[in-house]
mmCIF file of C-alpha atoms in Angstrom:
data_model
loop_
_atom_site.group_PDB
_atom_site.id
_atom_site.type_symbol
_atom_site.label_atom_id
_atom_site.label_comp_id
_atom_site.label_asym_id
_atom_site.label_seq_id
_atom_site.Cartn_x
_atom_site.Cartn_y
_atom_site.Cartn_z
ATOM 1 C CA MET A 19 40.984 2.648 8.767
ATOM 2 C CA THR A 20 38.385 5.922 8.645
ATOM 3 C CA LEU A 21 37.790 8.042 5.670
ATOM 4 C CA ARG A 22 39.407 10.836 6.529
ATOM 5 C CA ARG A 23 42.741 9.454 7.512
ATOM 6 C CA ARG A 24 42.815 7.378 4.084
ATOM 7 C CA LEU A 25 41.886 10.755 2.480
ATOM 8 C CA GLY A 26 44.927 11.908 4.243
ATOM 9 C CA ARG A 27 47.417 9.559 2.772
ATOM 10 C CA LEU A 28 45.825 9.521 -0.557
ATOM 11 C CA PRO A 29 48.161 12.142 -2.597
ATOM 12 C CA ASP A 30 51.298 10.046 -0.811
ATOM 13 C CA GLU A 31 50.282 6.936 -1.963
ATOM 14 C CA ARG A 32 48.268 7.834 -4.802
ATOM 15 C CA PRO A 33 49.662 11.690 -5.990
ATOM 16 C CA ARG A 34 48.309 11.292 -9.309
ATOM 17 C CA LEU A 35 45.057 10.212 -8.124
ATOM 18 C CA ALA A 36 44.631 12.762 -5.275
ATOM 19 C CA LEU A 37 45.165 14.777 -8.217
ATOM 20 C CA VAL A 38 42.714 14.268 -10.488
ATOM 21 C CA VAL A 39 40.252 14.048 -7.252
ATOM 22 C CA ALA A 40 41.037 17.688 -5.956
ATOM 23 C CA VAL A 41 40.425 19.061 -9.553
ATOM 24 C CA LEU A 42 37.346 17.396 -9.790
ATOM 25 C CA ALA A 43 35.903 18.045 -6.751
ATOM 26 C CA VAL A 44 36.730 21.776 -7.032
ATOM 27 C CA GLU A 45 35.312 22.248 -10.610
ATOM 28 C CA LEU A 46 32.141 19.948 -9.182
ATOM 29 C CA VAL A 47 31.478 22.467 -6.259
ATOM 30 C CA GLY A 48 32.653 25.680 -8.559
ATOM 31 C CA ALA A 49 29.723 24.441 -10.894
ATOM 32 C CA SER A 50 27.069 23.896 -8.480
ATOM 33 C CA GLY A 51 26.747 28.197 -8.923
ATOM 34 C CA ALA A 52 25.585 27.219 -12.275
ATOM 35 C CA VAL A 53 22.536 26.827 -11.187
ATOM 36 C CA PHE A 54 22.347 30.158 -9.767
ATOM 37 C CA THR A 55 23.821 31.207 -12.830
ATOM 38 C CA ALA A 56 21.464 29.468 -15.345
ATOM 39 C CA SER A 57 18.060 30.711 -13.702
ATOM 40 C CA GLY A 58 19.287 34.459 -13.432
ATOM 41 C CA LEU A 59 20.525 33.898 -17.127
ATOM 42 C CA ALA A 60 17.363 33.039 -18.743
ATOM 43 C CA SER A 61 15.022 35.434 -17.074
ATOM 44 C CA TRP A 62 16.897 38.214 -15.155
ATOM 45 C CA TYR A 63 20.644 39.355 -16.660
ATOM 46 C CA GLY A 64 19.972 40.171 -20.106
ATOM 47 C CA THR A 65 17.502 42.709 -19.217
ATOM 48 C CA LEU A 66 19.938 44.706 -17.172
ATOM 49 C CA GLN A 67 22.323 47.704 -19.089
ATOM 50 C CA ARG A 68 25.722 46.236 -19.358
ATOM 51 C CA PRO A 69 28.833 47.773 -18.984
ATOM 52 C CA ALA A 70 30.980 48.484 -22.108
ATOM 53 C CA VAL A 71 34.036 46.113 -21.050
ATOM 54 C CA ALA A 72 31.473 43.037 -20.103
ATOM 55 C CA PRO A 73 32.806 40.208 -22.112
ATOM 56 C CA PRO A 74 30.433 38.061 -24.030
ATOM 57 C CA ASN A 75 28.625 35.325 -21.302
ATOM 58 C CA TRP A 76 30.389 32.646 -23.572
ATOM 59 C CA VAL A 77 33.694 33.410 -22.482
ATOM 60 C CA PHE A 78 32.844 33.271 -18.339
ATOM 61 C CA GLY A 79 32.547 29.197 -18.763
ATOM 62 C CA PRO A 80 35.769 28.749 -20.246
ATOM 63 C CA VAL A 81 37.291 31.137 -18.258
ATOM 64 C CA TRP A 82 35.754 29.654 -14.695
ATOM 65 C CA THR A 83 36.698 25.823 -15.996
ATOM 66 C CA VAL A 84 40.108 26.740 -15.803
ATOM 67 C CA LEU A 85 40.308 28.471 -12.651
ATOM 68 C CA PHE A 86 38.785 25.805 -11.031
ATOM 69 C CA ALA A 87 41.273 23.176 -12.393
ATOM 70 C CA LEU A 88 44.182 26.077 -11.341
ATOM 71 C CA LEU A 89 42.664 26.129 -7.702
ATOM 72 C CA GLY A 90 41.919 22.114 -7.568
ATOM 73 C CA VAL A 91 45.710 22.016 -7.878
ATOM 74 C CA ALA A 92 46.486 24.452 -5.128
ATOM 75 C CA VAL A 93 44.332 22.352 -3.104
ATOM 76 C CA TRP A 94 46.339 19.385 -4.142
ATOM 77 C CA LEU A 95 49.482 20.826 -3.781
ATOM 78 C CA VAL A 96 48.556 21.988 0.518
ATOM 79 C CA TRP A 97 47.019 18.464 0.705
ATOM 80 C CA ARG A 98 49.834 16.992 0.360
ATOM 81 C CA ARG A 99 51.562 18.169 3.045
ATOM 82 C CA LEU A 100 48.702 17.306 5.530
ATOM 83 C CA SER A 101 51.063 14.264 5.686
ATOM 84 C CA SER A 102 54.415 16.153 7.007
ATOM 85 C CA PRO A 103 54.252 16.621 10.386
ATOM 86 C CA ARG A 104 56.015 19.957 9.874
ATOM 87 C CA THR A 105 53.311 21.791 7.635
ATOM 88 C CA GLU A 106 50.543 19.513 8.886
ATOM 89 C CA ARG A 107 48.847 22.339 11.170
ATOM 90 C CA ARG A 108 49.248 24.982 8.666
ATOM 91 C CA ALA A 109 48.179 22.769 5.730
ATOM 92 C CA ARG A 110 44.960 21.857 7.343
ATOM 93 C CA VAL A 111 44.136 25.913 8.092
ATOM 94 C CA ALA A 112 44.665 26.109 4.487
ATOM 95 C CA LEU A 113 42.433 23.929 3.667
ATOM 96 C CA ALA A 114 39.603 25.132 5.925
ATOM 97 C CA VAL A 115 40.440 29.057 4.817
ATOM 98 C CA PHE A 116 39.708 27.629 1.533
ATOM 99 C CA ALA A 117 36.381 25.747 1.673
ATOM 100 C CA VAL A 118 34.614 28.691 3.619
ATOM 101 C CA HIS A 119 36.012 31.121 1.099
ATOM 102 C CA PHE A 120 34.379 28.552 -1.722
ATOM 103 C CA VAL A 121 31.051 29.170 0.086
ATOM 104 C CA ALA A 122 31.430 32.833 -0.398
ATOM 105 C CA ASN A 123 32.439 32.169 -4.235
ATOM 106 C CA VAL A 124 29.318 29.563 -4.877
ATOM 107 C CA GLY A 125 27.500 32.822 -2.650
ATOM 108 C CA TRP A 126 27.902 35.300 -4.778
ATOM 109 C CA SER A 127 26.045 33.272 -7.907
ATOM 110 C CA ALA A 128 23.438 32.734 -5.582
ATOM 111 C CA ALA A 129 22.964 36.199 -4.448
ATOM 112 C CA PHE A 130 23.764 38.018 -8.260
ATOM 113 C CA PHE A 131 21.689 35.736 -10.002
ATOM 114 C CA GLY A 132 19.835 33.074 -7.766
ATOM 115 C CA LEU A 133 18.445 36.441 -6.126
ATOM 116 C CA GLN A 134 18.970 39.158 -8.583
ATOM 117 C CA SER A 135 20.100 41.250 -6.646
ATOM 118 C CA VAL A 136 23.110 43.339 -8.005
ATOM 119 C CA ASP A 137 23.573 45.211 -4.219
ATOM 120 C CA LEU A 138 23.746 42.265 -2.603
ATOM 121 C CA GLY A 139 26.118 40.507 -5.237
ATOM 122 C CA LEU A 140 28.641 42.922 -4.803
ATOM 123 C CA ALA A 141 28.849 42.811 -0.825
ATOM 124 C CA VAL A 142 29.630 39.034 -1.205
ATOM 125 C CA ILE A 143 32.043 39.818 -3.812
ATOM 126 C CA VAL A 144 33.997 42.517 -1.535
ATOM 127 C CA VAL A 145 33.765 39.866 0.426
ATOM 128 C CA LEU A 146 35.308 37.064 -2.062
ATOM 129 C CA LEU A 147 37.990 39.009 -2.754
ATOM 130 C CA ALA A 148 39.084 39.604 0.890
ATOM 131 C CA LEU A 149 38.397 35.779 1.911
ATOM 132 C CA ILE A 150 40.619 35.191 -1.574
ATOM 133 C CA LEU A 151 43.269 36.905 -0.694
ATOM 134 C CA LEU A 152 43.224 35.552 3.030
ATOM 135 C CA THR A 153 43.318 32.152 1.273
ATOM 136 C CA ILE A 154 46.340 32.787 -0.900
ATOM 137 C CA ARG A 155 48.452 33.805 2.365
ATOM 138 C CA ALA A 156 47.376 30.719 4.279
ATOM 139 C CA PHE A 157 48.357 28.555 1.134
ATOM 140 C CA ASP A 158 51.618 30.255 0.693
ATOM 141 C CA ARG A 159 52.605 29.407 4.301
ATOM 142 C CA VAL A 160 52.010 26.054 2.783
ATOM 143 C CA ASP A 161 53.671 25.897 -0.816
ATOM 144 C CA ARG A 162 54.294 28.990 -2.429
ATOM 145 C CA ARG A 163 53.399 27.178 -5.686
ATOM 146 C CA ALA A 164 50.077 27.131 -4.528
ATOM 147 C CA ALA A 165 49.284 30.524 -3.829
ATOM 148 C CA LEU A 166 50.837 31.504 -7.410
ATOM 149 C CA LEU A 167 48.272 29.381 -8.895
ATOM 150 C CA LEU A 168 45.744 31.548 -7.374
ATOM 151 C CA VAL A 169 46.521 35.110 -8.279
ATOM 152 C CA PRO A 170 44.854 34.158 -11.824
ATOM 153 C CA TYR A 171 41.800 33.767 -9.756
ATOM 154 C CA LEU A 172 42.217 36.637 -8.070
ATOM 155 C CA CYS A 173 42.448 38.575 -10.951
ATOM 156 C CA TRP A 174 39.448 37.432 -12.829
ATOM 157 C CA THR A 175 37.449 37.712 -9.779
ATOM 158 C CA ALA A 176 38.781 41.499 -9.247
ATOM 159 C CA PHE A 177 37.873 41.894 -12.855
ATOM 160 C CA ALA A 178 33.988 40.420 -11.742
ATOM 161 C CA ALA A 179 33.440 42.878 -8.799
ATOM 162 C CA TYR A 180 34.302 45.594 -10.949
ATOM 163 C CA LEU A 181 31.912 44.105 -13.488
ATOM 164 C CA ASN A 182 29.411 44.218 -10.751
ATOM 165 C CA TYR A 183 30.123 47.251 -9.840
ATOM 166 C CA ARG A 184 29.416 48.724 -12.596
ATOM 167 C CA PHE A 185 26.488 46.715 -13.286
ATOM 168 C CA TRP A 186 24.992 48.244 -9.922
ATOM 169 C CA VAL A 187 25.905 51.675 -11.105
ATOM 170 C CA LEU A 188 23.903 51.839 -14.373
ATOM 171 C CA ASN A 189 21.159 49.501 -12.952
#
């Protein structure tokens, strides 16, 4: 049996393990953006004029950890539907859209902090917001609960987009 087939059956055969795998995978990929964030925070971010509504830096780590956990649960809910002939195609599309969106998520950290570009960060986060909406729509076609789990992430990313815009205006 191929690895792909085994992974496809994991949510049916070992649902709790599949949930842990999904959450950990999302957390790890999401945390990869921290490489860019750490370098930008140390050398550049502190030199920027901050918007009045910008939370303290320590807030972002816990918030993103919780949001990525919610994304992991959402992915797991969609992943579980791969074994159903009725929803398999929609689930595959939804997971592909999620993967593309997640590249943009990590790309924002690379643009804003890694390249130290408020302008490029703003452009990327606008694309990211559109991709989050597409992901919510794709997840909703598979499992409404999965789509709803993405709403806090959409709200936080919209707030981050506003912050990015204010950084752009102030700097």
